[in-house]
mmCIF file of C-alpha atoms in Angstrom:
data_model
loop_
_atom_site.group_PDB
_atom_site.id
_atom_site.type_symbol
_atom_site.label_atom_id
_atom_site.label_comp_id
_atom_site.label_asym_id
_atom_site.label_seq_id
_atom_site.Cartn_x
_atom_site.Cartn_y
_atom_site.Cartn_z
ATOM 1 C CA LEU A 1 29.425 -178.225 246.512
ATOM 2 C CA LEU A 2 27.351 -179.336 249.493
ATOM 3 C CA HIS A 3 28.105 -182.983 248.703
ATOM 4 C CA PHE A 4 31.832 -182.197 248.821
ATOM 5 C CA PHE A 5 31.509 -180.393 252.151
ATOM 6 C CA TYR A 6 29.467 -183.266 253.579
ATOM 7 C CA ARG A 7 32.099 -185.872 252.600
ATOM 8 C CA LYS A 8 34.942 -183.795 254.065
ATOM 9 C CA CYS A 9 33.374 -182.483 257.267
ATOM 10 C CA ARG A 10 35.387 -184.809 259.524
ATOM 11 C CA ARG A 11 38.648 -183.268 258.333
ATOM 12 C CA VAL A 12 40.295 -180.697 260.601
ATOM 13 C CA GLY A 13 40.900 -177.371 258.932
ATOM 14 C CA PRO A 14 39.124 -175.476 256.193
ATOM 15 C CA ILE A 15 37.487 -177.492 253.448
ATOM 16 C CA GLY A 16 35.730 -174.513 251.991
ATOM 17 C CA GLY A 17 35.993 -170.784 251.950
ATOM 18 C CA PHE A 18 33.658 -168.022 250.897
ATOM 19 C CA LEU A 19 35.698 -165.024 249.806
ATOM 20 C CA SER A 20 34.126 -161.613 249.508
ATOM 21 C CA ALA A 21 35.153 -158.215 248.243
ATOM 22 C CA GLY A 22 34.739 -156.325 251.499
ATOM 23 C CA PRO A 23 33.609 -156.331 255.130
ATOM 24 C CA LEU A 24 29.902 -155.659 254.594
ATOM 25 C CA ARG A 25 29.683 -158.344 251.934
ATOM 26 C CA THR A 26 31.570 -160.714 254.273
ATOM 27 C CA GLU A 27 29.092 -160.103 257.098
ATOM 28 C CA LEU A 28 26.146 -160.582 254.739
ATOM 29 C CA ALA A 29 27.743 -163.755 253.420
ATOM 30 C CA PHE A 30 28.104 -165.187 256.903
ATOM 31 C CA ALA A 31 24.498 -164.424 257.727
ATOM 32 C CA GLY A 32 23.263 -165.859 254.420
ATOM 33 C CA ILE A 33 25.587 -168.267 252.661
ATOM 34 C CA GLY A 34 27.394 -169.419 255.804
ATOM 35 C CA ASP A 35 24.163 -170.237 257.590
ATOM 36 C CA TRP A 36 22.721 -171.903 254.489
ATOM 37 C CA ILE A 37 25.752 -174.149 253.960
ATOM 38 C CA THR A 38 26.212 -175.096 257.607
ATOM 39 C CA GLY A 39 22.473 -175.454 258.188
ATOM 40 C CA THR A 40 22.031 -177.757 255.199
ATOM 41 C CA LEU A 41 24.972 -179.910 256.226
ATOM 42 C CA GLU A 42 23.822 -180.097 259.857
ATOM 43 C CA ARG A 43 20.333 -181.183 258.800
ATOM 44 C CA ASN A 44 22.038 -184.042 256.944
ATOM 45 C CA GLY A 45 23.950 -185.144 260.030
ATOM 46 C CA ALA A 46 27.272 -183.374 259.477
ATOM 47 C CA LYS A 47 29.010 -181.468 262.235
ATOM 48 C CA VAL A 48 30.230 -178.213 260.708
ATOM 49 C CA ARG A 49 32.023 -175.238 262.218
ATOM 50 C CA SER A 50 32.060 -171.921 260.397
ATOM 51 C CA VAL A 51 34.189 -168.869 261.106
ATOM 52 C CA ILE A 52 34.021 -165.355 259.783
ATOM 53 C CA ILE A 53 37.296 -163.444 259.863
ATOM 54 C CA THR A 54 36.656 -159.756 260.449
ATOM 55 C CA ALA A 55 39.398 -157.224 259.740
ATOM 56 C CA LYS A 56 41.669 -156.467 262.690
ATOM 57 C CA ARG A 57 40.732 -152.779 262.779
ATOM 58 C CA LYS A 58 37.025 -153.667 262.977
ATOM 59 C CA SER A 59 37.363 -156.370 265.620
ATOM 60 C CA CYS A 60 39.893 -154.573 267.840
ATOM 61 C CA MET A 61 38.729 -154.150 271.436
ATOM 62 C CA GLN A 62 40.866 -151.022 271.869
ATOM 63 C CA GLY A 63 39.386 -149.174 268.898
ATOM 64 C CA GLU A 64 42.793 -148.934 267.211
ATOM 65 C CA PRO A 65 44.982 -151.982 266.676
ATOM 66 C CA LEU A 66 48.297 -151.316 268.416
ATOM 67 C CA CYS A 67 49.113 -154.965 268.822
ATOM 68 C CA THR A 68 51.932 -154.997 271.315
ATOM 69 C CA PRO A 69 51.802 -156.080 274.950
ATOM 70 C CA GLU A 70 52.865 -152.557 275.966
ATOM 71 C CA HIS A 71 49.860 -150.963 274.266
ATOM 72 C CA CYS A 72 47.150 -153.590 274.458
ATOM 73 C CA GLU A 73 45.944 -155.643 277.405
ATOM 74 C CA TYR A 74 44.414 -158.110 274.921
ATOM 75 C CA ALA A 75 47.845 -158.815 273.389
ATOM 76 C CA LYS A 76 49.638 -159.025 276.744
ATOM 77 C CA HIS A 77 50.241 -162.686 277.669
ATOM 78 C CA TYR A 78 47.836 -163.737 274.896
ATOM 79 C CA TYR A 79 49.107 -167.318 274.586
ATOM 80 C CA ASP A 80 49.324 -167.776 278.360
ATOM 81 C CA LYS A 81 45.705 -166.660 278.775
ATOM 82 C CA ILE A 82 44.281 -168.839 275.987
ATOM 83 C CA SER A 83 46.177 -171.814 277.360
ATOM 84 C CA GLU A 84 45.293 -171.218 281.019
ATOM 85 C CA HIS A 85 41.578 -170.713 280.329
ATOM 86 C CA LYS A 86 41.365 -173.316 277.527
ATOM 87 C CA VAL A 87 39.842 -170.659 275.288
ATOM 88 C CA LEU A 88 40.352 -172.612 272.064
ATOM 89 C CA ASP A 89 38.529 -175.606 273.572
ATOM 90 C CA LYS A 90 35.607 -173.299 274.373
ATOM 91 C CA LEU A 91 35.589 -171.979 270.807
ATOM 92 C CA ARG A 92 35.523 -175.547 269.468
ATOM 93 C CA GLU A 93 32.152 -176.007 271.176
ATOM 94 C CA MET A 94 30.653 -173.106 269.201
ATOM 95 C CA PRO A 95 29.527 -174.085 265.669
ATOM 96 C CA ARG A 96 29.291 -170.565 264.211
ATOM 97 C CA LEU A 97 31.794 -167.915 265.133
ATOM 98 C CA ASP A 98 31.558 -164.296 264.038
ATOM 99 C CA LYS A 99 32.859 -160.918 265.201
ATOM 100 C CA ASP A 100 30.434 -160.762 268.136
ATOM 101 C CA SER A 101 31.319 -164.294 269.284
ATOM 102 C CA PHE A 102 35.022 -163.527 269.255
ATOM 103 C CA GLN A 103 34.561 -160.179 271.001
ATOM 104 C CA ASN A 104 32.452 -161.754 273.756
ATOM 105 C CA VAL A 105 35.133 -164.374 274.415
ATOM 106 C CA ALA A 106 37.827 -161.682 274.168
ATOM 107 C CA LYS A 107 36.124 -159.552 276.823
ATOM 108 C CA GLN A 108 35.759 -162.493 279.158
ATOM 109 C CA TYR A 109 39.399 -163.608 278.967
ATOM 110 C CA LYS A 110 41.129 -160.366 277.880
ATOM 111 C CA VAL A 111 42.500 -161.856 274.647
ATOM 112 C CA CYS A 112 42.627 -160.507 271.095
ATOM 113 C CA PRO A 113 39.449 -161.322 269.117
ATOM 114 C CA PHE A 114 41.223 -161.048 265.758
ATOM 115 C CA GLU A 115 43.913 -163.566 266.743
ATOM 116 C CA LEU A 116 41.178 -165.857 268.097
ATOM 117 C CA SER A 117 39.385 -165.745 264.739
ATOM 118 C CA LEU A 118 42.562 -166.768 262.916
ATOM 119 C CA GLU A 119 43.195 -169.650 265.294
ATOM 120 C CA ALA A 120 39.584 -170.845 265.094
ATOM 121 C CA ALA A 121 39.693 -170.672 261.287
ATOM 122 C CA LEU A 122 42.472 -173.266 261.233
ATOM 123 C CA GLU A 123 40.016 -175.870 262.537
ATOM 124 C CA ALA A 124 36.777 -174.706 260.904
ATOM 125 C CA GLU A 125 35.211 -176.452 257.939
ATOM 126 C CA VAL A 126 33.863 -173.215 256.432
ATOM 127 C CA VAL A 127 35.796 -169.934 256.548
ATOM 128 C CA ILE A 128 34.307 -166.672 255.333
ATOM 129 C CA CYS A 129 36.735 -163.833 254.764
ATOM 130 C CA ASP A 130 37.930 -161.067 252.503
ATOM 131 C CA TYR A 131 39.978 -161.885 249.388
ATOM 132 C CA ASN A 132 43.093 -160.591 251.138
ATOM 133 C CA TYR A 133 43.437 -163.656 253.350
ATOM 134 C CA VAL A 134 43.945 -165.874 250.312
ATOM 135 C CA PHE A 135 45.293 -163.764 247.478
ATOM 136 C CA SER A 136 47.381 -160.997 249.018
ATOM 137 C CA PRO A 137 51.099 -161.780 248.750
ATOM 138 C CA ARG A 138 51.596 -160.041 252.100
ATOM 139 C CA SER A 139 49.014 -162.132 253.912
ATOM 140 C CA ALA A 140 50.377 -164.270 256.702
ATOM 141 C CA TYR A 141 47.122 -166.242 256.642
ATOM 142 C CA GLN A 142 47.433 -167.900 253.252
ATOM 143 C CA SER A 143 48.253 -171.067 255.192
ATOM 144 C CA LEU A 144 44.501 -171.466 255.702
ATOM 145 C CA PHE A 145 44.171 -172.343 252.034
ATOM 146 C CA LEU A 146 47.700 -172.972 250.675
ATOM 147 C CA ASP A 147 50.347 -175.507 251.641
ATOM 148 C CA SER A 148 54.032 -174.691 252.158
ATOM 149 C CA ASP A 149 54.639 -174.886 248.377
ATOM 150 C CA ASP A 150 51.884 -172.308 247.706
ATOM 151 C CA LYS A 151 49.672 -174.998 246.216
ATOM 152 C CA PRO A 152 45.965 -175.162 247.146
ATOM 153 C CA LYS A 153 45.194 -177.547 250.010
ATOM 154 C CA GLY A 154 42.191 -179.029 248.213
ATOM 155 C CA VAL A 155 39.914 -176.357 249.593
ATOM 156 C CA ASN A 156 36.879 -175.242 247.623
ATOM 157 C CA LEU A 157 36.668 -171.474 247.297
ATOM 158 C CA VAL A 158 33.427 -169.679 246.558
ATOM 159 C CA ILE A 159 34.403 -166.225 245.353
ATOM 160 C CA ASP A 160 31.784 -163.485 245.551
ATOM 161 C CA GLU A 161 32.153 -160.649 243.059
ATOM 162 C CA ALA A 162 34.970 -162.494 241.275
ATOM 163 C CA HIS A 163 35.028 -159.806 238.598
ATOM 164 C CA ASN A 164 36.784 -157.628 241.223
ATOM 165 C CA LEU A 165 39.754 -160.026 241.448
ATOM 166 C CA PRO A 166 41.775 -158.653 238.492
ATOM 167 C CA GLN A 167 41.772 -155.129 239.927
ATOM 168 C CA ARG A 168 42.480 -156.422 243.425
ATOM 169 C CA GLY A 169 45.386 -158.466 242.026
ATOM 170 C CA CYS A 170 46.781 -155.407 240.284
ATOM 171 C CA ASP A 171 46.551 -153.533 243.575
ATOM 172 C CA TYR A 172 48.406 -156.316 245.400
ATOM 173 C CA TYR A 173 51.309 -156.355 242.985
ATOM 174 C CA SER A 174 51.518 -152.667 242.053
ATOM 175 C CA PRO A 175 53.781 -150.364 244.021
ATOM 176 C CA LYS A 176 52.108 -147.389 245.629
ATOM 177 C CA LEU A 177 53.733 -144.132 246.537
ATOM 178 C CA GLU A 178 51.898 -141.854 248.891
ATOM 179 C CA THR A 179 52.100 -138.117 248.324
ATOM 180 C CA ALA A 180 52.988 -137.535 251.994
ATOM 181 C CA LEU A 181 55.902 -139.973 251.711
ATOM 182 C CA LEU A 182 57.205 -138.269 248.592
ATOM 183 C CA ARG A 183 56.985 -134.866 250.325
ATOM 184 C CA ALA A 184 58.829 -136.227 253.363
ATOM 185 C CA TRP A 185 61.622 -137.562 251.148
ATOM 186 C CA ASP A 186 61.766 -134.258 249.280
ATOM 187 C CA GLU A 187 62.077 -132.317 252.548
ATOM 188 C CA ALA A 188 64.783 -134.627 253.921
#
């Protein structure tokens, strides 16, 4: 695996992903596996950038993600601010990006840390995230790992707790009805 990463580290965009079953496991993975992979590659002369994608609700600067310019100063003029301050160029200088890194940059420039993490992941060699970003049919971020024909981009995936995937897949493709929704329909 490390040999593959080393050969591909000049390529822009993810060449490897570490997928985990939840946020705590993702944070532990970044601290452990992410540092081990990037550290090993860097000691062998490779330049590697790694990104951890933290869930929007956990990285939100407002405490609750209401992602509209009317409700969130971090969403207001987001693209203008990252362009004007060259925020993505600044992120490119940082080899390891995690929730704290994104929140520090977000505070400084009043931009959304979650959106920054997604943009940085497009250019990182190692991306660490929850299963949802790859396998959920509702994920808008599958483009990190899949091409326009839904075929893998040649990215190596390391899947932690892979025995959880069948249940997660069932959850993705199974309809859910909430009791409150059923009651609301019944009352209507």
